[in-house]
PDB file of C-alpha atoms in Angstrom:
ATOM      1  CA  UNK A   1      96.464  91.702 110.455  1.00 90.00           C
ATOM      2  CA  UNK A   2      94.297  94.288 112.229  1.00 94.00           C
ATOM      3  CA  UNK A   3      91.133  95.887 110.869  1.00 95.00           C
ATOM      4  CA  UNK A   4      89.934  99.398 111.658  1.00 93.00           C
ATOM      5  CA  UNK A   5      86.952 101.517 110.640  1.00 91.00           C
ATOM      6  CA  UNK A   6      87.156 105.312 110.556  1.00 89.00           C
ATOM      7  CA  UNK A   7      84.261 107.710 110.081  1.00 86.00           C
ATOM      8  CA  UNK A   8      85.701 110.771 108.385  1.00 85.00           C
ATOM      9  CA  UNK A   9      85.127 113.950 110.358  1.00 83.00           C
ATOM     10  CA  UNK A  10      85.031 116.447 107.495  1.00 76.00           C
ATOM     11  CA  UNK A  11      81.558 117.903 106.775  1.00 71.00           C
ATOM     12  CA  UNK A  12      81.731 117.349 103.012  1.00 72.00           C
ATOM     13  CA  UNK A  13      82.797 113.734 103.611  1.00 71.00           C
ATOM     14  CA  UNK A  14      80.502 113.120 106.588  1.00 59.00           C
ATOM     15  CA  UNK A  15      78.730 110.208 104.903  1.00 64.00           C
ATOM     16  CA  UNK A  16      82.018 108.530 104.023  1.00 74.00           C
ATOM     17  CA  UNK A  17      83.871 105.901 105.999  1.00 84.00           C
ATOM     18  CA  UNK A  18      87.153 104.104 105.473  1.00 92.00           C
ATOM     19  CA  UNK A  19      87.981 100.543 106.482  1.00 94.00           C
ATOM     20  CA  UNK A  20      91.681  99.739 106.672  1.00 96.00           C
ATOM     21  CA  UNK A  21      93.859  96.724 107.387  1.00 96.00           C
ATOM     22  CA  UNK A  22      97.347  97.031 108.776  1.00 96.00           C
ATOM     23  CA  UNK A  23     100.348  95.159 110.098  1.00 97.00           C
ATOM     24  CA  UNK A  24     102.911  96.439 112.573  1.00 95.00           C
ATOM     25  CA  UNK A  25     106.517  97.238 111.746  1.00 94.00           C
ATOM     26  CA  UNK A  26     108.985 100.112 111.591  1.00 92.00           C
ATOM     27  CA  UNK A  27     108.173 103.312 109.728  1.00 83.00           C
ATOM     28  CA  UNK A  28     107.718 105.279 107.701  1.00 94.00           C
ATOM     29  CA  UNK A  29     104.245 103.749 107.228  1.00 96.00           C
ATOM     30  CA  UNK A  30     103.384 102.419 103.772  1.00 97.00           C
ATOM     31  CA  UNK A  31      99.760 103.042 102.726  1.00 98.00           C
ATOM     32  CA  UNK A  32      98.405 100.996  99.794  1.00 98.00           C
ATOM     33  CA  UNK A  33      95.663 102.443  97.580  1.00 98.00           C
ATOM     34  CA  UNK A  34      93.492 100.223  95.376  1.00 96.00           C
ATOM     35  CA  UNK A  35      92.418 100.742  91.782  1.00 94.00           C
ATOM     36  CA  UNK A  36      89.171 101.692  90.024  1.00 94.00           C
ATOM     37  CA  UNK A  37      86.050  99.823  91.117  1.00 92.00           C
ATOM     38  CA  UNK A  38      87.922  97.373  93.317  1.00 95.00           C
ATOM     39  CA  UNK A  39      89.065  97.221  96.947  1.00 94.00           C
ATOM     40  CA  UNK A  40      92.099  96.343  99.007  1.00 95.00           C
ATOM     41  CA  UNK A  41      91.414  92.578  98.655  1.00 92.00           C
ATOM     42  CA  UNK A  42      93.940  92.375  95.840  1.00 92.00           C
ATOM     43  CA  UNK A  43      96.532  94.146  98.019  1.00 95.00           C
ATOM     44  CA  UNK A  44      96.146  92.159 101.250  1.00 95.00           C
ATOM     45  CA  UNK A  45      98.640  89.416 100.247  1.00 93.00           C
ATOM     46  CA  UNK A  46     101.222  92.177  99.863  1.00 95.00           C
ATOM     47  CA  UNK A  47     100.254  93.792 103.187  1.00 96.00           C
ATOM     48  CA  UNK A  48     100.359  90.559 105.187  1.00 93.00           C
ATOM     49  CA  UNK A  49     103.868  89.874 103.922  1.00 93.00           C
ATOM     50  CA  UNK A  50     105.088  93.172 105.374  1.00 93.00           C
ATOM     51  CA  UNK A  51     104.304  92.181 108.983  1.00 93.00           C
ATOM     52  CA  UNK A  52     107.313  92.941 111.166  1.00 93.00           C
ATOM     53  CA  UNK A  53     109.160  94.449 108.199  1.00 94.00           C
ATOM     54  CA  UNK A  54     107.229  97.673 107.626  1.00 95.00           C
ATOM     55  CA  UNK A  55     104.148  99.294 109.132  1.00 97.00           C
ATOM     56  CA  UNK A  56     101.807  98.786 106.198  1.00 97.00           C
ATOM     57  CA  UNK A  57      98.184  99.731 105.596  1.00 97.00           C
ATOM     58  CA  UNK A  58      95.631  99.013 102.881  1.00 97.00           C
ATOM     59  CA  UNK A  59      92.517 101.172 102.721  1.00 97.00           C
ATOM     60  CA  UNK A  60      89.087 100.608 101.247  1.00 95.00           C
ATOM     61  CA  UNK A  61      88.217 104.085 100.036  1.00 94.00           C
ATOM     62  CA  UNK A  62      84.637 105.316 100.602  1.00 92.00           C
ATOM     63  CA  UNK A  63      82.131 103.290  98.600  1.00 90.00           C
ATOM     64  CA  UNK A  64      84.431 100.332  97.909  1.00 92.00           C
ATOM     65  CA  UNK A  65      85.043  96.996  99.558  1.00 90.00           C
ATOM     66  CA  UNK A  66      84.156  97.003 103.238  1.00 89.00           C
ATOM     67  CA  UNK A  67      83.858 100.785 103.543  1.00 87.00           C
ATOM     68  CA  UNK A  68      80.453 102.318 104.006  1.00 69.00           C
ATOM     69  CA  UNK A  69      78.763 103.579 100.866  1.00 67.00           C
ATOM     70  CA  UNK A  70      78.855 107.357 100.726  1.00 62.00           C
ATOM     71  CA  UNK A  71      75.835 109.253  99.531  1.00 71.00           C
ATOM     72  CA  UNK A  72      77.389 109.804  96.119  1.00 80.00           C
ATOM     73  CA  UNK A  73      80.240 108.276  94.145  1.00 86.00           C
ATOM     74  CA  UNK A  74      83.351 110.284  94.924  1.00 88.00           C
ATOM     75  CA  UNK A  75      85.546 111.674  92.162  1.00 92.00           C
ATOM     76  CA  UNK A  76      89.329 111.540  92.069  1.00 95.00           C
ATOM     77  CA  UNK A  77      89.917 114.724  94.079  1.00 94.00           C
ATOM     78  CA  UNK A  78      87.406 113.734  96.766  1.00 92.00           C
ATOM     79  CA  UNK A  79      88.922 110.248  97.041  1.00 94.00           C
ATOM     80  CA  UNK A  80      92.364 111.810  97.522  1.00 96.00           C
ATOM     81  CA  UNK A  81      90.924 114.151 100.149  1.00 94.00           C
ATOM     82  CA  UNK A  82      89.265 111.204 101.902  1.00 92.00           C
ATOM     83  CA  UNK A  83      92.615 109.400 101.922  1.00 95.00           C
ATOM     84  CA  UNK A  84      94.350 112.424 103.441  1.00 94.00           C
ATOM     85  CA  UNK A  85      91.644 112.953 106.092  1.00 93.00           C
ATOM     86  CA  UNK A  86      91.861 109.261 106.976  1.00 94.00           C
ATOM     87  CA  UNK A  87      95.667 109.573 107.261  1.00 95.00           C
ATOM     88  CA  UNK A  88      95.301 112.407 109.736  1.00 93.00           C
ATOM     89  CA  UNK A  89      92.660 110.615 111.810  1.00 93.00           C
ATOM     90  CA  UNK A  90      94.772 107.443 111.828  1.00 93.00           C
ATOM     91  CA  UNK A  91      97.595 109.463 113.384  1.00 94.00           C
ATOM     92  CA  UNK A  92     100.022 108.974 110.484  1.00 96.00           C
ATOM     93  CA  UNK A  93     102.119 112.117 110.324  1.00 92.00           C
ATOM     94  CA  UNK A  94     104.208 111.084 107.316  1.00 95.00           C
ATOM     95  CA  UNK A  95     103.591 108.231 104.876  1.00 97.00           C
ATOM     96  CA  UNK A  96     104.761 106.529 101.724  1.00 97.00           C
ATOM     97  CA  UNK A  97     101.881 105.921  99.317  1.00 98.00           C
ATOM     98  CA  UNK A  98     101.737 102.801  97.149  1.00 98.00           C
ATOM     99  CA  UNK A  99      99.107 103.122  94.459  1.00 97.00           C
ATOM    100  CA  UNK A 100      98.018 100.392  92.096  1.00 97.00           C
ATOM    101  CA  UNK A 101      96.427 101.305  88.749  1.00 96.00           C
ATOM    102  CA  UNK A 102      93.897 104.138  89.408  1.00 96.00           C
ATOM    103  CA  UNK A 103      95.304 104.148  92.929  1.00 97.00           C
ATOM    104  CA  UNK A 104      98.424 105.717  91.412  1.00 97.00           C
ATOM    105  CA  UNK A 105      96.363 108.693  90.282  1.00 98.00           C
ATOM    106  CA  UNK A 106      94.806 109.000  93.735  1.00 98.00           C
ATOM    107  CA  UNK A 107      98.260 108.769  95.330  1.00 98.00           C
ATOM    108  CA  UNK A 108      99.618 111.518  93.054  1.00 98.00           C
ATOM    109  CA  UNK A 109      96.634 113.737  93.876  1.00 97.00           C
ATOM    110  CA  UNK A 110      97.120 113.096  97.605  1.00 97.00           C
ATOM    111  CA  UNK A 111     100.832 113.898  97.321  1.00 97.00           C
ATOM    112  CA  UNK A 112      99.953 117.264  95.794  1.00 97.00           C
ATOM    113  CA  UNK A 113      97.342 117.938  98.504  1.00 94.00           C
ATOM    114  CA  UNK A 114      99.800 117.398 101.359  1.00 94.00           C
ATOM    115  CA  UNK A 115     103.332 117.298  99.926  1.00 94.00           C
ATOM    116  CA  UNK A 116     104.940 117.695 103.343  1.00 94.00           C
ATOM    117  CA  UNK A 117     103.204 114.516 104.549  1.00 95.00           C
ATOM    118  CA  UNK A 118     104.101 112.185 101.646  1.00 96.00           C
ATOM    119  CA  UNK A 119     107.657 110.955 101.945  1.00 95.00           C
ATOM    120  CA  UNK A 120     107.642 108.792  98.822  1.00 97.00           C
ATOM    121  CA  UNK A 121     105.483 107.228  96.122  1.00 98.00           C
ATOM    122  CA  UNK A 122     105.382 103.713  94.699  1.00 98.00           C
ATOM    123  CA  UNK A 123     103.315 103.757  91.493  1.00 98.00           C
ATOM    124  CA  UNK A 124     102.453 100.226  90.363  1.00 98.00           C
ATOM    125  CA  UNK A 125     100.868 100.102  86.910  1.00 96.00           C
ATOM    126  CA  UNK A 126     100.262 103.883  86.667  1.00 97.00           C
ATOM    127  CA  UNK A 127      97.226 104.763  84.574  1.00 93.00           C
ATOM    128  CA  UNK A 128      96.042 106.247  82.251  1.00 93.00           C
ATOM    129  CA  UNK A 129      98.085 106.222  79.051  1.00 93.00           C
ATOM    130  CA  UNK A 130      96.771 109.247  77.080  1.00 94.00           C
ATOM    131  CA  UNK A 131      96.734 107.218  73.845  1.00 92.00           C
ATOM    132  CA  UNK A 132      93.995 104.981  75.292  1.00 89.00           C
ATOM    133  CA  UNK A 133      91.973 107.675  77.037  1.00 90.00           C
ATOM    134  CA  UNK A 134      88.648 106.309  75.762  1.00 91.00           C
ATOM    135  CA  UNK A 135      86.285 103.622  77.006  1.00 92.00           C
ATOM    136  CA  UNK A 136      86.974 101.513  73.931  1.00 89.00           C
ATOM    137  CA  UNK A 137      90.727 101.804  74.340  1.00 88.00           C
ATOM    138  CA  UNK A 138      90.626 100.894  78.020  1.00 90.00           C
ATOM    139  CA  UNK A 139      88.292  97.920  77.515  1.00 90.00           C
ATOM    140  CA  UNK A 140      90.506  96.495  74.759  1.00 92.00           C
ATOM    141  CA  UNK A 141      93.594  96.822  76.899  1.00 93.00           C
ATOM    142  CA  UNK A 142      91.802  95.457  79.997  1.00 90.00           C
ATOM    143  CA  UNK A 143      90.737  92.333  78.102  1.00 89.00           C
ATOM    144  CA  UNK A 144      94.258  91.745  76.764  1.00 90.00           C
ATOM    145  CA  UNK A 145      95.720  92.216  80.213  1.00 92.00           C
ATOM    146  CA  UNK A 146      93.213  89.876  81.898  1.00 88.00           C
ATOM    147  CA  UNK A 147      94.617  86.923  79.937  1.00 90.00           C
ATOM    148  CA  UNK A 148      97.971  87.384  81.686  1.00 88.00           C
ATOM    149  CA  UNK A 149      96.740  87.813  85.268  1.00 91.00           C
ATOM    150  CA  UNK A 150      96.589  84.940  87.814  1.00 91.00           C
ATOM    151  CA  UNK A 151      93.253  83.129  87.451  1.00 91.00           C
ATOM    152  CA  UNK A 152      92.462  83.501  91.138  1.00 92.00           C
ATOM    153  CA  UNK A 153      92.356  87.298  90.714  1.00 92.00           C
ATOM    154  CA  UNK A 154      89.179  87.367  88.568  1.00 90.00           C
ATOM    155  CA  UNK A 155      86.697  86.246  91.306  1.00 92.00           C
ATOM    156  CA  UNK A 156      88.032  88.934  93.668  1.00 91.00           C
ATOM    157  CA  UNK A 157      87.715  91.630  91.015  1.00 93.00           C
ATOM    158  CA  UNK A 158      84.131  90.764  90.094  1.00 92.00           C
ATOM    159  CA  UNK A 159      83.160  90.519  93.763  1.00 93.00           C
ATOM    160  CA  UNK A 160      84.521  94.038  94.258  1.00 93.00           C
ATOM    161  CA  UNK A 161      82.597  95.336  91.245  1.00 93.00           C
ATOM    162  CA  UNK A 162      79.396  93.753  92.514  1.00 92.00           C
ATOM    163  CA  UNK A 163      79.778  95.230  95.998  1.00 91.00           C
ATOM    164  CA  UNK A 164      80.640  98.719  94.753  1.00 91.00           C
ATOM    165  CA  UNK A 165      77.738  98.738  92.313  1.00 91.00           C
ATOM    166  CA  UNK A 166      77.701  99.831  88.671  1.00 92.00           C
ATOM    167  CA  UNK A 167      77.407 103.567  89.374  1.00 92.00           C
ATOM    168  CA  UNK A 168      80.570 103.710  91.481  1.00 92.00           C
ATOM    169  CA  UNK A 169      82.491 101.379  89.194  1.00 93.00           C
ATOM    170  CA  UNK A 170      81.661 103.470  86.119  1.00 94.00           C
ATOM    171  CA  UNK A 171      82.420 106.726  87.941  1.00 94.00           C
ATOM    172  CA  UNK A 172      85.829 105.525  89.112  1.00 94.00           C
ATOM    173  CA  UNK A 173      86.804 104.309  85.642  1.00 94.00           C
ATOM    174  CA  UNK A 174      85.590 107.569  84.113  1.00 95.00           C
ATOM    175  CA  UNK A 175      87.745 109.508  86.582  1.00 95.00           C
ATOM    176  CA  UNK A 176      90.715 107.330  85.665  1.00 94.00           C
ATOM    177  CA  UNK A 177      90.210 107.923  81.949  1.00 95.00           C
ATOM    178  CA  UNK A 178      89.721 111.690  82.114  1.00 94.00           C
ATOM    179  CA  UNK A 179      92.435 112.550  84.651  1.00 96.00           C
ATOM    180  CA  UNK A 180      95.454 114.130  82.953  1.00 96.00           C
ATOM    181  CA  UNK A 181      97.978 112.717  85.397  1.00 96.00           C
ATOM    182  CA  UNK A 182     100.840 113.655  83.067  1.00 97.00           C
ATOM    183  CA  UNK A 183     100.188 117.331  83.890  1.00 97.00           C
ATOM    184  CA  UNK A 184     100.545 116.644  87.626  1.00 98.00           C
ATOM    185  CA  UNK A 185     103.597 114.389  87.732  1.00 98.00           C
ATOM    186  CA  UNK A 186     106.202 117.189  87.287  1.00 98.00           C
ATOM    187  CA  UNK A 187     104.826 118.864  90.445  1.00 97.00           C
ATOM    188  CA  UNK A 188     105.386 115.828  92.675  1.00 97.00           C
ATOM    189  CA  UNK A 189     108.225 116.563  95.079  1.00 94.00           C
ATOM    190  CA  UNK A 190     108.565 113.129  96.669  1.00 96.00           C
ATOM    191  CA  UNK A 191     110.917 110.478  95.244  1.00 97.00           C
ATOM    192  CA  UNK A 192     109.093 107.736  93.380  1.00 98.00           C
ATOM    193  CA  UNK A 193     109.438 104.147  92.278  1.00 98.00           C
ATOM    194  CA  UNK A 194     107.470 103.292  89.124  1.00 98.00           C
ATOM    195  CA  UNK A 195     106.658  99.595  88.724  1.00 97.00           C
ATOM    196  CA  UNK A 196     105.363  97.982  85.531  1.00 97.00           C
ATOM    197  CA  UNK A 197     104.637  94.320  84.902  1.00 96.00           C
ATOM    198  CA  UNK A 198     106.383  93.005  81.795  1.00 95.00           C
ATOM    199  CA  UNK A 199     103.055  91.893  80.274  1.00 95.00           C
ATOM    200  CA  UNK A 200     100.921  94.831  81.460  1.00 95.00           C
ATOM    201  CA  UNK A 201      98.647  95.682  78.510  1.00 92.00           C
ATOM    202  CA  UNK A 202      97.128  98.661  80.352  1.00 94.00           C
ATOM    203  CA  UNK A 203     100.492 100.345  80.883  1.00 96.00           C
ATOM    204  CA  UNK A 204     102.788 100.034  77.853  1.00 95.00           C
ATOM    205  CA  UNK A 205     106.532 100.303  78.372  1.00 97.00           C
ATOM    206  CA  UNK A 206     106.856 103.687  76.692  1.00 96.00           C
ATOM    207  CA  UNK A 207     104.094 105.157  78.879  1.00 97.00           C
ATOM    208  CA  UNK A 208     105.779 103.810  82.034  1.00 97.00           C
ATOM    209  CA  UNK A 209     109.030 105.380  80.835  1.00 98.00           C
ATOM    210  CA  UNK A 210     107.275 108.697  80.229  1.00 98.00           C
ATOM    211  CA  UNK A 211     105.749 108.631  83.725  1.00 98.00           C
ATOM    212  CA  UNK A 212     109.223 108.059  85.137  1.00 98.00           C
ATOM    213  CA  UNK A 213     110.718 110.926  83.125  1.00 98.00           C
ATOM    214  CA  UNK A 214     107.958 113.341  84.121  1.00 98.00           C
ATOM    215  CA  UNK A 215     108.517 112.752  87.832  1.00 98.00           C
ATOM    216  CA  UNK A 216     111.349 114.929  89.150  1.00 96.00           C
ATOM    217  CA  UNK A 217     112.970 112.048  91.063  1.00 95.00           C
ATOM    218  CA  UNK A 218     111.997 108.545  89.960  1.00 97.00           C
ATOM    219  CA  UNK A 219     113.238 105.228  88.661  1.00 96.00           C
ATOM    220  CA  UNK A 220     111.452 102.473  86.758  1.00 98.00           C
ATOM    221  CA  UNK A 221     111.323  98.798  87.686  1.00 96.00           C
ATOM    222  CA  UNK A 222     109.908  96.330  85.129  1.00 96.00           C
ATOM    223  CA  UNK A 223     108.666  93.136  86.757  1.00 94.00           C
ATOM    224  CA  UNK A 224     109.380  90.027  84.670  1.00 94.00           C
ATOM    225  CA  UNK A 225     106.490  87.706  83.905  1.00 92.00           C
ATOM    226  CA  UNK A 226     103.805  89.865  85.568  1.00 94.00           C
ATOM    227  CA  UNK A 227     100.865  91.773  84.136  1.00 94.00           C
ATOM    228  CA  UNK A 228      99.071  94.755  85.717  1.00 94.00           C
ATOM    229  CA  UNK A 229      98.556  93.491  89.285  1.00 93.00           C
ATOM    230  CA  UNK A 230     102.138  93.010  90.457  1.00 95.00           C
ATOM    231  CA  UNK A 231     101.230  93.265  94.195  1.00 94.00           C
ATOM    232  CA  UNK A 232      98.883  90.298  93.787  1.00 93.00           C
ATOM    233  CA  UNK A 233     101.092  88.205  91.510  1.00 92.00           C
ATOM    234  CA  UNK A 234     104.403  88.738  93.320  1.00 93.00           C
ATOM    235  CA  UNK A 235     103.674  90.242  96.766  1.00 93.00           C
ATOM    236  CA  UNK A 236     106.811  89.154  98.621  1.00 92.00           C
ATOM    237  CA  UNK A 237     109.263  89.954  95.853  1.00 93.00           C
ATOM    238  CA  UNK A 238     107.655  93.352  95.319  1.00 94.00           C
ATOM    239  CA  UNK A 239     107.881  93.932  99.059  1.00 94.00           C
ATOM    240  CA  UNK A 240     111.651  93.400  98.918  1.00 93.00           C
ATOM    241  CA  UNK A 241     111.945  95.851  96.010  1.00 94.00           C
ATOM    242  CA  UNK A 242     109.906  98.446  97.912  1.00 95.00           C
ATOM    243  CA  UNK A 243     112.172  98.032 100.948  1.00 95.00           C
ATOM    244  CA  UNK A 244     115.214  98.663  98.746  1.00 93.00           C
ATOM    245  CA  UNK A 245     113.548 101.835  97.493  1.00 95.00           C
ATOM    246  CA  UNK A 246     112.579 102.988 100.995  1.00 94.00           C
ATOM    247  CA  UNK A 247     116.104 102.471 102.264  1.00 89.00           C
ATOM    248  CA  UNK A 248     117.134 105.356 100.033  1.00 81.00           C
ATOM    249  CA  UNK A 249     114.149 107.635 100.804  1.00 78.00           C
TER     250      UNK A 249
END
């Protein structure tokens, strides 16, 4: 797995940098986008399993993981812009975006920013269900979900929170809560695969079904036995399902 660092060359993002990991393989490239407050650490098992199968990337967006802290916490739109600027500087003309949790919202925003450059979307655990669009609702669901995640995930998550710092963590969760992604989904032109873990307390089944219906071209896959972080819990099996989806894109 190779590691790269890119300093973004847009003036309004001049203090932002992106660190990315990637493996070689045929295209179109698959770019994985992490969730709120965390980094690509939880996605690297998935990425490493794609070596030789698919050119696959995982990015640490500005302020998270190994990427340099920007001068201010970036909101949803700025994070999507940073992702698109990074894509251009990385020389990726056309990509498939795989978002996890809040990363789904960033992926949707990026797909609307450059629709001609996003060939497909994989939305794993798409947030945020409008019925829990409060801090209290999200915390309750997060705690219920945590009981069903692999135990080895918790140390990675808290390490990510510590490195990002409380201001960025809170800002990213606030962006996740307040973003009305349901208003954007009907405008997505790319085909999509929606993935929900069977025991995902953050993304109820009826919300995952609504996300799928709102997208013009999408299908839903429910992963048995998994909670919210399907790429971490079942990286190789999810990789096979993504390849099946990409074969039709």
